Every structure is written in C-alpha cells, then in structure tokens.
Amino acid sequence: MKRPRIDDSELRDLVDGPDQLRPPAPEWCNTLTNWRASVDRVLDPPELADCAPLETEISPDDPRFVFHGSMRPVRTPAIAAAMLVVQQQLYANAKRTSGRIGVIIQGPSSTGKTTLMQYVGRDLEVRLNNRYGRNDDRIPVVALSVPDKGRGGSRNWAGAFARFLGLEGSLGSDPTESICYVMRHCHTQLVLIDGIQRLQPGADVEQSFSFLEHISDETGVTFVYCGRNSRAIVDPQLRETVRPGWRRTKTPGEITLFS
C-alpha cells in the first residue's frame, strides 16, 4: 500500500498558510495571558450568505470549516451538573478557614474531562467579568497541568504556579509566599489541576498534595482535580487500598464528579 504524503505546497500551507487554517490560538492555557485569551475568545457561527453557494468548490479556509473544526463545547447535562457541583463547593469552602474540599473529575481517556474542567473555569471568569467588568488585577482562575519531575524526582509546583501568574524568574528559588500573596490579592477562587494521574505512588503524591494543601490554606481557593481514576489519587483514604493499579480505571465510558 502506498503511503500518503504531503506535497510541498501543502507543507507550505501548514507553516505559512493563512491563520484560518489553524485552530484558534492560544491552544494551551498554561499562562495567564493564554488563559484570558481563551476566556475572551468567542467564535460565532459564520453568516451563510457570506459563504460559497451550494455545489461550489470550497477552500480549506472556508469559515464553515473553521467554525466546526474548533469544536466549540455545547452545554450538555454533564457540563451543567459540573458547574453546579463546583459552584456549591465554592460557596461551602468560602465559609471554611481550613479543610476545604475540592472537586474531582474522573473518567477514561478521551471522554472530555479537560474540556469539562476548562469550561467550568471559563464560565466562572466570564460571569465575573460580566457582573463586575473586566479587571486585569483579578485572577479568579488558575489553570495548571501536573508539572514534570525535576532533579531529585520532585515536581516544581511553585514554578508551575509562578509561570502561570507571570512571576517566574523574579522571586528566587522558592516563590511560594509571593504566589500566595498574589492569589489572595487578586481574589483567586478556583485552581484547575489537569493530568492528576501522572502523580506516582509514595513520596511524589504525598509531597504534591502537601504543597497544594498549603496553597489552599493560605489562599482559600477551591481545587478541581482532573484525570483518570483521580479520586483514588486525591482521596487519602483510598490511596493505600488501590495504590498498585490506580492508573487503571474501571469507570465506564463517562465522566464522574466527586466533591
């Protein structure tokens, strides 16, 4: 069988083609600038009157292709349920001085866990912007992925928070105190942690949640954890009982929420 190949003209389009050929940027919400751009981005359906008529050859940058290719999330019952759970937990945690309870989103791969989590975070920020106006000094949501292991096998959680907040490289080797100050000053309410299944049993998971618990106690934020079989990782009462195989989930092909 002859393998398909991309000819030179198609290759040039991938690199130098019009912006319409690419997904809306930025695609990765790992910094405050990128996250705000994703919150502000609104992709409206194209006007059909401006599109090519029926039975007319269309190009890859046709606005209908761009719109449907963006896969804009639809507010499904699962999304509505997740928004309610997170909102209830935000209200409950606001009355606590310690021991705040997070929200867990778990399910098999490719079931939309990350999309659901980011939808909830964006919705909170959009509602705040609509009610109180846009304010660059307000950072209601911090969105992170589990950082890679560094030297010594530990994960640089402080660096991940600092990178998102734009504090990286300016606060010395341990910016934790400054991170907490900025999050309190900017009224951060929600921290989204994606890829929680990457944490490994033992010291890795214990050190990670020790740091995240400190952030919660110092700032009052509510955490949302997302990943395969994440409840067995986040809940300390379940870590020992399912430790040998927590990367393998027996959850059916759906998303489950816990708080």
PDB file of C-alpha atoms in Angstrom, residues 9-210:
ATOM      1  CA  SER A   9       2.509  23.160  -1.438  1.00  0.00           C
ATOM      2  CA  GLU A  10       0.526  21.557   1.389  1.00  0.00           C
ATOM      3  CA  LEU A  11       3.603  21.648   3.602  1.00  0.00           C
ATOM      4  CA  ARG A  12       3.985  25.394   2.949  1.00  0.00           C
ATOM      5  CA  ASP A  13       0.335  25.899   3.875  1.00  0.00           C
ATOM      6  CA  LEU A  14       0.919  24.208   7.230  1.00  0.00           C
ATOM      7  CA  VAL A  15       3.758  26.610   8.022  1.00  0.00           C
ATOM      8  CA  ASP A  16       2.976  29.800   6.120  1.00  0.00           C
ATOM      9  CA  GLY A  17      -0.716  29.391   5.299  1.00  0.00           C
ATOM     10  CA  PRO A  18      -3.451  31.753   6.434  1.00  0.00           C
ATOM     11  CA  ASP A  19      -4.325  31.824  10.120  1.00  0.00           C
ATOM     12  CA  GLN A  20      -7.750  30.388   9.296  1.00  0.00           C
ATOM     13  CA  LEU A  21      -6.125  27.009   8.669  1.00  0.00           C
ATOM     14  CA  ARG A  22      -5.010  26.745  12.264  1.00  0.00           C
ATOM     15  CA  PRO A  23      -7.040  26.236  15.449  1.00  0.00           C
ATOM     16  CA  PRO A  24      -7.785  29.401  17.410  1.00  0.00           C
ATOM     17  CA  ALA A  25      -4.684  30.444  19.327  1.00  0.00           C
ATOM     18  CA  PRO A  26      -3.553  30.132  22.026  1.00  0.00           C
ATOM     19  CA  GLU A  27      -4.302  26.437  22.316  1.00  0.00           C
ATOM     20  CA  TRP A  28      -2.531  25.745  25.643  1.00  0.00           C
ATOM     21  CA  CYS A  29      -3.843  27.563  28.727  1.00  0.00           C
ATOM     22  CA  ASN A  30      -0.616  27.297  30.722  1.00  0.00           C
ATOM     23  CA  THR A  31      -0.126  31.031  31.303  1.00  0.00           C
ATOM     24  CA  LEU A  32      -2.414  33.816  32.462  1.00  0.00           C
ATOM     25  CA  THR A  33      -2.213  35.509  29.052  1.00  0.00           C
ATOM     26  CA  ASN A  34      -3.247  32.343  27.228  1.00  0.00           C
ATOM     27  CA  TRP A  35      -5.998  31.579  29.725  1.00  0.00           C
ATOM     28  CA  ARG A  36      -7.502  35.053  29.402  1.00  0.00           C
ATOM     29  CA  ALA A  37      -7.357  34.817  25.627  1.00  0.00           C
ATOM     30  CA  SER A  38      -9.308  31.544  25.765  1.00  0.00           C
ATOM     31  CA  VAL A  39     -11.873  33.141  28.104  1.00  0.00           C
ATOM     32  CA  ASP A  40     -12.329  36.143  25.805  1.00  0.00           C
ATOM     33  CA  ARG A  41     -12.454  34.133  22.590  1.00  0.00           C
ATOM     34  CA  VAL A  42     -15.944  33.940  21.109  1.00  0.00           C
ATOM     35  CA  LEU A  43     -16.415  32.030  17.875  1.00  0.00           C
ATOM     36  CA  ASP A  44     -19.754  32.884  16.303  1.00  0.00           C
ATOM     37  CA  PRO A  45     -21.309  30.825  13.502  1.00  0.00           C
ATOM     38  CA  PRO A  46     -20.484  32.250  10.075  1.00  0.00           C
ATOM     39  CA  GLU A  47     -23.095  34.076   8.058  1.00  0.00           C
ATOM     40  CA  LEU A  48     -24.205  31.610   5.411  1.00  0.00           C
ATOM     41  CA  ALA A  49     -24.827  34.485   2.998  1.00  0.00           C
ATOM     42  CA  ASP A  50     -21.073  35.192   3.084  1.00  0.00           C
ATOM     43  CA  CYS A  51     -20.141  31.573   2.330  1.00  0.00           C
ATOM     44  CA  ALA A  52     -19.775  29.859  -1.009  1.00  0.00           C
ATOM     45  CA  PRO A  53     -23.113  28.772  -2.508  1.00  0.00           C
ATOM     46  CA  LEU A  54     -24.159  25.143  -2.836  1.00  0.00           C
ATOM     47  CA  GLU A  55     -22.339  22.957  -5.346  1.00  0.00           C
ATOM     48  CA  THR A  56     -19.395  25.347  -5.349  1.00  0.00           C
ATOM     49  CA  GLU A  57     -15.874  24.118  -4.640  1.00  0.00           C
ATOM     50  CA  ILE A  58     -14.687  25.483  -1.317  1.00  0.00           C
ATOM     51  CA  SER A  59     -11.218  26.009   0.104  1.00  0.00           C
ATOM     52  CA  PRO A  60      -9.833  24.643   3.397  1.00  0.00           C
ATOM     53  CA  ASP A  61     -10.127  28.107   4.978  1.00  0.00           C
ATOM     54  CA  ASP A  62     -13.871  28.298   4.378  1.00  0.00           C
ATOM     55  CA  PRO A  63     -15.414  29.862   7.524  1.00  0.00           C
ATOM     56  CA  ARG A  64     -17.723  26.871   7.968  1.00  0.00           C
ATOM     57  CA  PHE A  65     -14.735  24.532   8.187  1.00  0.00           C
ATOM     58  CA  VAL A  66     -13.042  26.821  10.706  1.00  0.00           C
ATOM     59  CA  PHE A  67     -16.161  27.091  12.863  1.00  0.00           C
ATOM     60  CA  HIS A  68     -16.945  23.376  13.013  1.00  0.00           C
ATOM     61  CA  GLY A  69     -13.274  22.455  13.307  1.00  0.00           C
ATOM     62  CA  SER A  70     -12.992  24.485  16.511  1.00  0.00           C
ATOM     63  CA  MET A  71     -15.340  22.009  18.247  1.00  0.00           C
ATOM     64  CA  ARG A  72     -16.946  24.656  20.426  1.00  0.00           C
ATOM     65  CA  PRO A  73     -18.290  22.930  23.601  1.00  0.00           C
ATOM     66  CA  VAL A  74     -22.044  22.581  23.913  1.00  0.00           C
ATOM     67  CA  ARG A  75     -23.617  22.979  27.345  1.00  0.00           C
ATOM     68  CA  THR A  76     -24.667  19.382  27.939  1.00  0.00           C
ATOM     69  CA  PRO A  77     -26.317  17.973  31.097  1.00  0.00           C
ATOM     70  CA  ALA A  78     -22.865  16.799  32.245  1.00  0.00           C
ATOM     71  CA  ILE A  79     -21.487  20.329  31.964  1.00  0.00           C
ATOM     72  CA  ALA A  80     -24.494  21.795  33.783  1.00  0.00           C
ATOM     73  CA  ALA A  81     -24.061  19.246  36.587  1.00  0.00           C
ATOM     74  CA  ALA A  82     -20.344  20.002  36.890  1.00  0.00           C
ATOM     75  CA  MET A  83     -20.971  23.741  37.075  1.00  0.00           C
ATOM     76  CA  LEU A  84     -23.487  23.195  39.878  1.00  0.00           C
ATOM     77  CA  VAL A  85     -21.121  20.953  41.858  1.00  0.00           C
ATOM     78  CA  VAL A  86     -18.247  23.440  41.582  1.00  0.00           C
ATOM     79  CA  GLN A  87     -20.477  26.398  42.460  1.00  0.00           C
ATOM     80  CA  GLN A  88     -21.828  24.626  45.558  1.00  0.00           C
ATOM     81  CA  GLN A  89     -18.301  23.753  46.681  1.00  0.00           C
ATOM     82  CA  LEU A  90     -17.102  27.315  46.167  1.00  0.00           C
ATOM     83  CA  TYR A  91     -19.875  28.571  48.425  1.00  0.00           C
ATOM     84  CA  ALA A  92     -19.206  25.879  51.031  1.00  0.00           C
ATOM     85  CA  ASN A  93     -15.446  26.497  51.103  1.00  0.00           C
ATOM     86  CA  ALA A  94     -15.931  30.259  51.423  1.00  0.00           C
ATOM     87  CA  LYS A  95     -17.242  29.639  54.947  1.00  0.00           C
ATOM     88  CA  ARG A  96     -14.314  27.460  55.987  1.00  0.00           C
ATOM     89  CA  THR A  97     -10.989  28.604  57.401  1.00  0.00           C
ATOM     90  CA  SER A  98      -9.333  25.234  56.750  1.00  0.00           C
ATOM     91  CA  GLY A  99     -10.107  21.758  55.488  1.00  0.00           C
ATOM     92  CA  ARG A 100     -11.562  22.965  52.204  1.00  0.00           C
ATOM     93  CA  ILE A 101     -12.933  20.221  49.987  1.00  0.00           C
ATOM     94  CA  GLY A 102     -12.028  20.042  46.310  1.00  0.00           C
ATOM     95  CA  VAL A 103     -13.859  18.673  43.294  1.00  0.00           C
ATOM     96  CA  ILE A 104     -12.690  15.585  41.405  1.00  0.00           C
ATOM     97  CA  ILE A 105     -13.388  14.921  37.724  1.00  0.00           C
ATOM     98  CA  GLN A 106     -12.502  11.401  36.656  1.00  0.00           C
ATOM     99  CA  GLY A 107     -13.139   9.096  33.734  1.00  0.00           C
ATOM    100  CA  PRO A 108     -11.381   7.141  30.972  1.00  0.00           C
ATOM    101  CA  SER A 109      -9.243   8.767  28.301  1.00  0.00           C
ATOM    102  CA  SER A 110     -10.882  10.873  25.585  1.00  0.00           C
ATOM    103  CA  THR A 111     -14.155  11.440  27.439  1.00  0.00           C
ATOM    104  CA  GLY A 112     -13.816  15.230  27.677  1.00  0.00           C
ATOM    105  CA  LYS A 113     -12.564  15.667  31.241  1.00  0.00           C
ATOM    106  CA  THR A 114     -10.180  18.523  30.426  1.00  0.00           C
ATOM    107  CA  THR A 115     -12.760  20.245  28.226  1.00  0.00           C
ATOM    108  CA  LEU A 116     -15.319  19.999  31.022  1.00  0.00           C
ATOM    109  CA  MET A 117     -12.920  21.365  33.630  1.00  0.00           C
ATOM    110  CA  GLN A 118     -11.845  24.302  31.469  1.00  0.00           C
ATOM    111  CA  TYR A 119     -15.461  25.066  30.552  1.00  0.00           C
ATOM    112  CA  VAL A 120     -16.323  25.382  34.247  1.00  0.00           C
ATOM    113  CA  GLY A 121     -13.348  27.677  34.876  1.00  0.00           C
ATOM    114  CA  ARG A 122     -14.078  29.876  31.870  1.00  0.00           C
ATOM    115  CA  ASP A 123     -17.747  30.147  32.829  1.00  0.00           C
ATOM    116  CA  LEU A 124     -16.844  31.406  36.307  1.00  0.00           C
ATOM    117  CA  GLU A 125     -14.492  34.042  34.914  1.00  0.00           C
ATOM    118  CA  VAL A 126     -16.939  35.138  32.199  1.00  0.00           C
ATOM    119  CA  ARG A 127     -19.717  35.584  34.771  1.00  0.00           C
ATOM    120  CA  LEU A 128     -17.435  37.662  36.991  1.00  0.00           C
ATOM    121  CA  ASN A 129     -16.372  39.811  34.037  1.00  0.00           C
ATOM    122  CA  ASN A 130     -19.987  40.338  33.004  1.00  0.00           C
ATOM    123  CA  ARG A 131     -21.060  41.337  36.508  1.00  0.00           C
ATOM    124  CA  TYR A 132     -18.107  43.424  37.675  1.00  0.00           C
ATOM    125  CA  GLY A 133     -16.365  44.359  34.428  1.00  0.00           C
ATOM    126  CA  ARG A 134     -13.007  43.205  33.149  1.00  0.00           C
ATOM    127  CA  ASN A 135     -10.237  43.802  35.700  1.00  0.00           C
ATOM    128  CA  ASP A 136      -6.657  42.742  34.998  1.00  0.00           C
ATOM    129  CA  ASP A 137      -5.952  42.779  38.741  1.00  0.00           C
ATOM    130  CA  ARG A 138      -8.480  39.987  39.262  1.00  0.00           C
ATOM    131  CA  ILE A 139      -7.321  36.401  38.655  1.00  0.00           C
ATOM    132  CA  PRO A 140     -10.298  34.236  39.635  1.00  0.00           C
ATOM    133  CA  VAL A 141      -8.978  31.061  37.970  1.00  0.00           C
ATOM    134  CA  VAL A 142      -5.543  29.434  37.817  1.00  0.00           C
ATOM    135  CA  ALA A 143      -5.217  26.555  35.324  1.00  0.00           C
ATOM    136  CA  LEU A 144      -2.264  24.145  35.578  1.00  0.00           C
ATOM    137  CA  SER A 145      -1.137  20.713  34.465  1.00  0.00           C
ATOM    138  CA  VAL A 146       0.845  18.444  36.766  1.00  0.00           C
ATOM    139  CA  PRO A 147       4.461  19.605  36.247  1.00  0.00           C
ATOM    140  CA  ASP A 148       7.164  17.223  35.117  1.00  0.00           C
ATOM    141  CA  LYS A 149       9.563  15.763  37.638  1.00  0.00           C
ATOM    142  CA  GLY A 150      12.754  17.739  38.115  1.00  0.00           C
ATOM    143  CA  ARG A 151      16.084  16.960  39.668  1.00  0.00           C
ATOM    144  CA  GLY A 152      15.768  14.713  42.673  1.00  0.00           C
ATOM    145  CA  GLY A 153      12.432  13.382  41.454  1.00  0.00           C
ATOM    146  CA  SER A 154      10.312  16.195  42.908  1.00  0.00           C
ATOM    147  CA  ARG A 155       7.814  18.292  40.974  1.00  0.00           C
ATOM    148  CA  ASN A 156       8.238  22.052  40.870  1.00  0.00           C
ATOM    149  CA  TRP A 157       4.689  23.055  41.790  1.00  0.00           C
ATOM    150  CA  ALA A 158       5.798  26.510  42.878  1.00  0.00           C
ATOM    151  CA  GLY A 159       7.364  27.055  39.468  1.00  0.00           C
ATOM    152  CA  ALA A 160       4.137  25.981  37.721  1.00  0.00           C
ATOM    153  CA  PHE A 161       2.069  28.466  39.733  1.00  0.00           C
ATOM    154  CA  ALA A 162       4.670  31.199  39.211  1.00  0.00           C
ATOM    155  CA  ARG A 163       4.772  30.543  35.456  1.00  0.00           C
ATOM    156  CA  PHE A 164       1.004  30.874  35.153  1.00  0.00           C
ATOM    157  CA  LEU A 165       0.944  34.077  37.203  1.00  0.00           C
ATOM    158  CA  GLY A 166       3.879  35.608  35.336  1.00  0.00           C
ATOM    159  CA  LEU A 167       6.176  35.547  38.375  1.00  0.00           C
ATOM    160  CA  GLU A 168       8.732  33.067  37.058  1.00  0.00           C
ATOM    161  CA  GLY A 169      12.383  34.063  37.381  1.00  0.00           C
ATOM    162  CA  SER A 170      11.777  37.073  39.607  1.00  0.00           C
ATOM    163  CA  LEU A 171      11.223  35.584  43.064  1.00  0.00           C
ATOM    164  CA  GLY A 172      14.211  33.377  43.820  1.00  0.00           C
ATOM    165  CA  SER A 173      14.252  29.625  44.306  1.00  0.00           C
ATOM    166  CA  ASP A 174      11.019  29.397  46.343  1.00  0.00           C
ATOM    167  CA  PRO A 175       8.289  31.819  45.250  1.00  0.00           C
ATOM    168  CA  THR A 176       5.558  30.133  47.325  1.00  0.00           C
ATOM    169  CA  GLU A 177       4.982  33.067  49.681  1.00  0.00           C
ATOM    170  CA  SER A 178       4.734  35.518  46.788  1.00  0.00           C
ATOM    171  CA  ILE A 179       2.397  33.169  44.906  1.00  0.00           C
ATOM    172  CA  CYS A 180       0.030  33.049  47.874  1.00  0.00           C
ATOM    173  CA  TYR A 181       0.171  36.839  48.238  1.00  0.00           C
ATOM    174  CA  VAL A 182      -0.696  37.389  44.574  1.00  0.00           C
ATOM    175  CA  MET A 183      -3.537  34.858  44.646  1.00  0.00           C
ATOM    176  CA  ARG A 184      -5.033  36.473  47.759  1.00  0.00           C
ATOM    177  CA  HIS A 185      -4.608  39.991  46.379  1.00  0.00           C
ATOM    178  CA  CYS A 186      -6.107  39.009  43.006  1.00  0.00           C
ATOM    179  CA  HIS A 187      -9.035  37.107  44.574  1.00  0.00           C
ATOM    180  CA  THR A 188      -8.275  33.710  43.073  1.00  0.00           C
ATOM    181  CA  GLN A 189     -11.171  31.345  43.756  1.00  0.00           C
ATOM    182  CA  LEU A 190     -10.552  28.276  41.623  1.00  0.00           C
ATOM    183  CA  VAL A 191      -7.429  26.262  40.766  1.00  0.00           C
ATOM    184  CA  LEU A 192      -7.749  23.700  37.974  1.00  0.00           C
ATOM    185  CA  ILE A 193      -5.236  20.820  38.038  1.00  0.00           C
ATOM    186  CA  ASP A 194      -5.168  18.609  34.936  1.00  0.00           C
ATOM    187  CA  GLY A 195      -3.384  15.276  34.460  1.00  0.00           C
ATOM    188  CA  ILE A 196      -3.501  14.226  38.097  1.00  0.00           C
ATOM    189  CA  GLN A 197      -2.958  10.586  37.051  1.00  0.00           C
ATOM    190  CA  ARG A 198       0.672  11.450  36.329  1.00  0.00           C
ATOM    191  CA  LEU A 199       1.416  11.509  40.060  1.00  0.00           C
ATOM    192  CA  GLN A 200       3.151   8.359  41.244  1.00  0.00           C
ATOM    193  CA  PRO A 201       2.512   6.453  44.479  1.00  0.00           C
ATOM    194  CA  GLY A 202       4.531   7.304  47.540  1.00  0.00           C
ATOM    195  CA  ALA A 203       6.583  10.442  48.054  1.00  0.00           C
ATOM    196  CA  ASP A 204       5.506  12.018  44.756  1.00  0.00           C
ATOM    197  CA  VAL A 205       1.806  12.160  45.575  1.00  0.00           C
ATOM    198  CA  GLU A 206       2.369  12.981  49.262  1.00  0.00           C
ATOM    199  CA  GLN A 207       4.702  15.909  48.534  1.00  0.00           C
ATOM    200  CA  SER A 208       2.411  17.211  45.807  1.00  0.00           C
ATOM    201  CA  PHE A 209      -0.709  17.293  47.953  1.00  0.00           C
ATOM    202  CA  SER A 210       1.210  18.699  50.903  1.00  0.00           C
TER     203      SER A 210
END
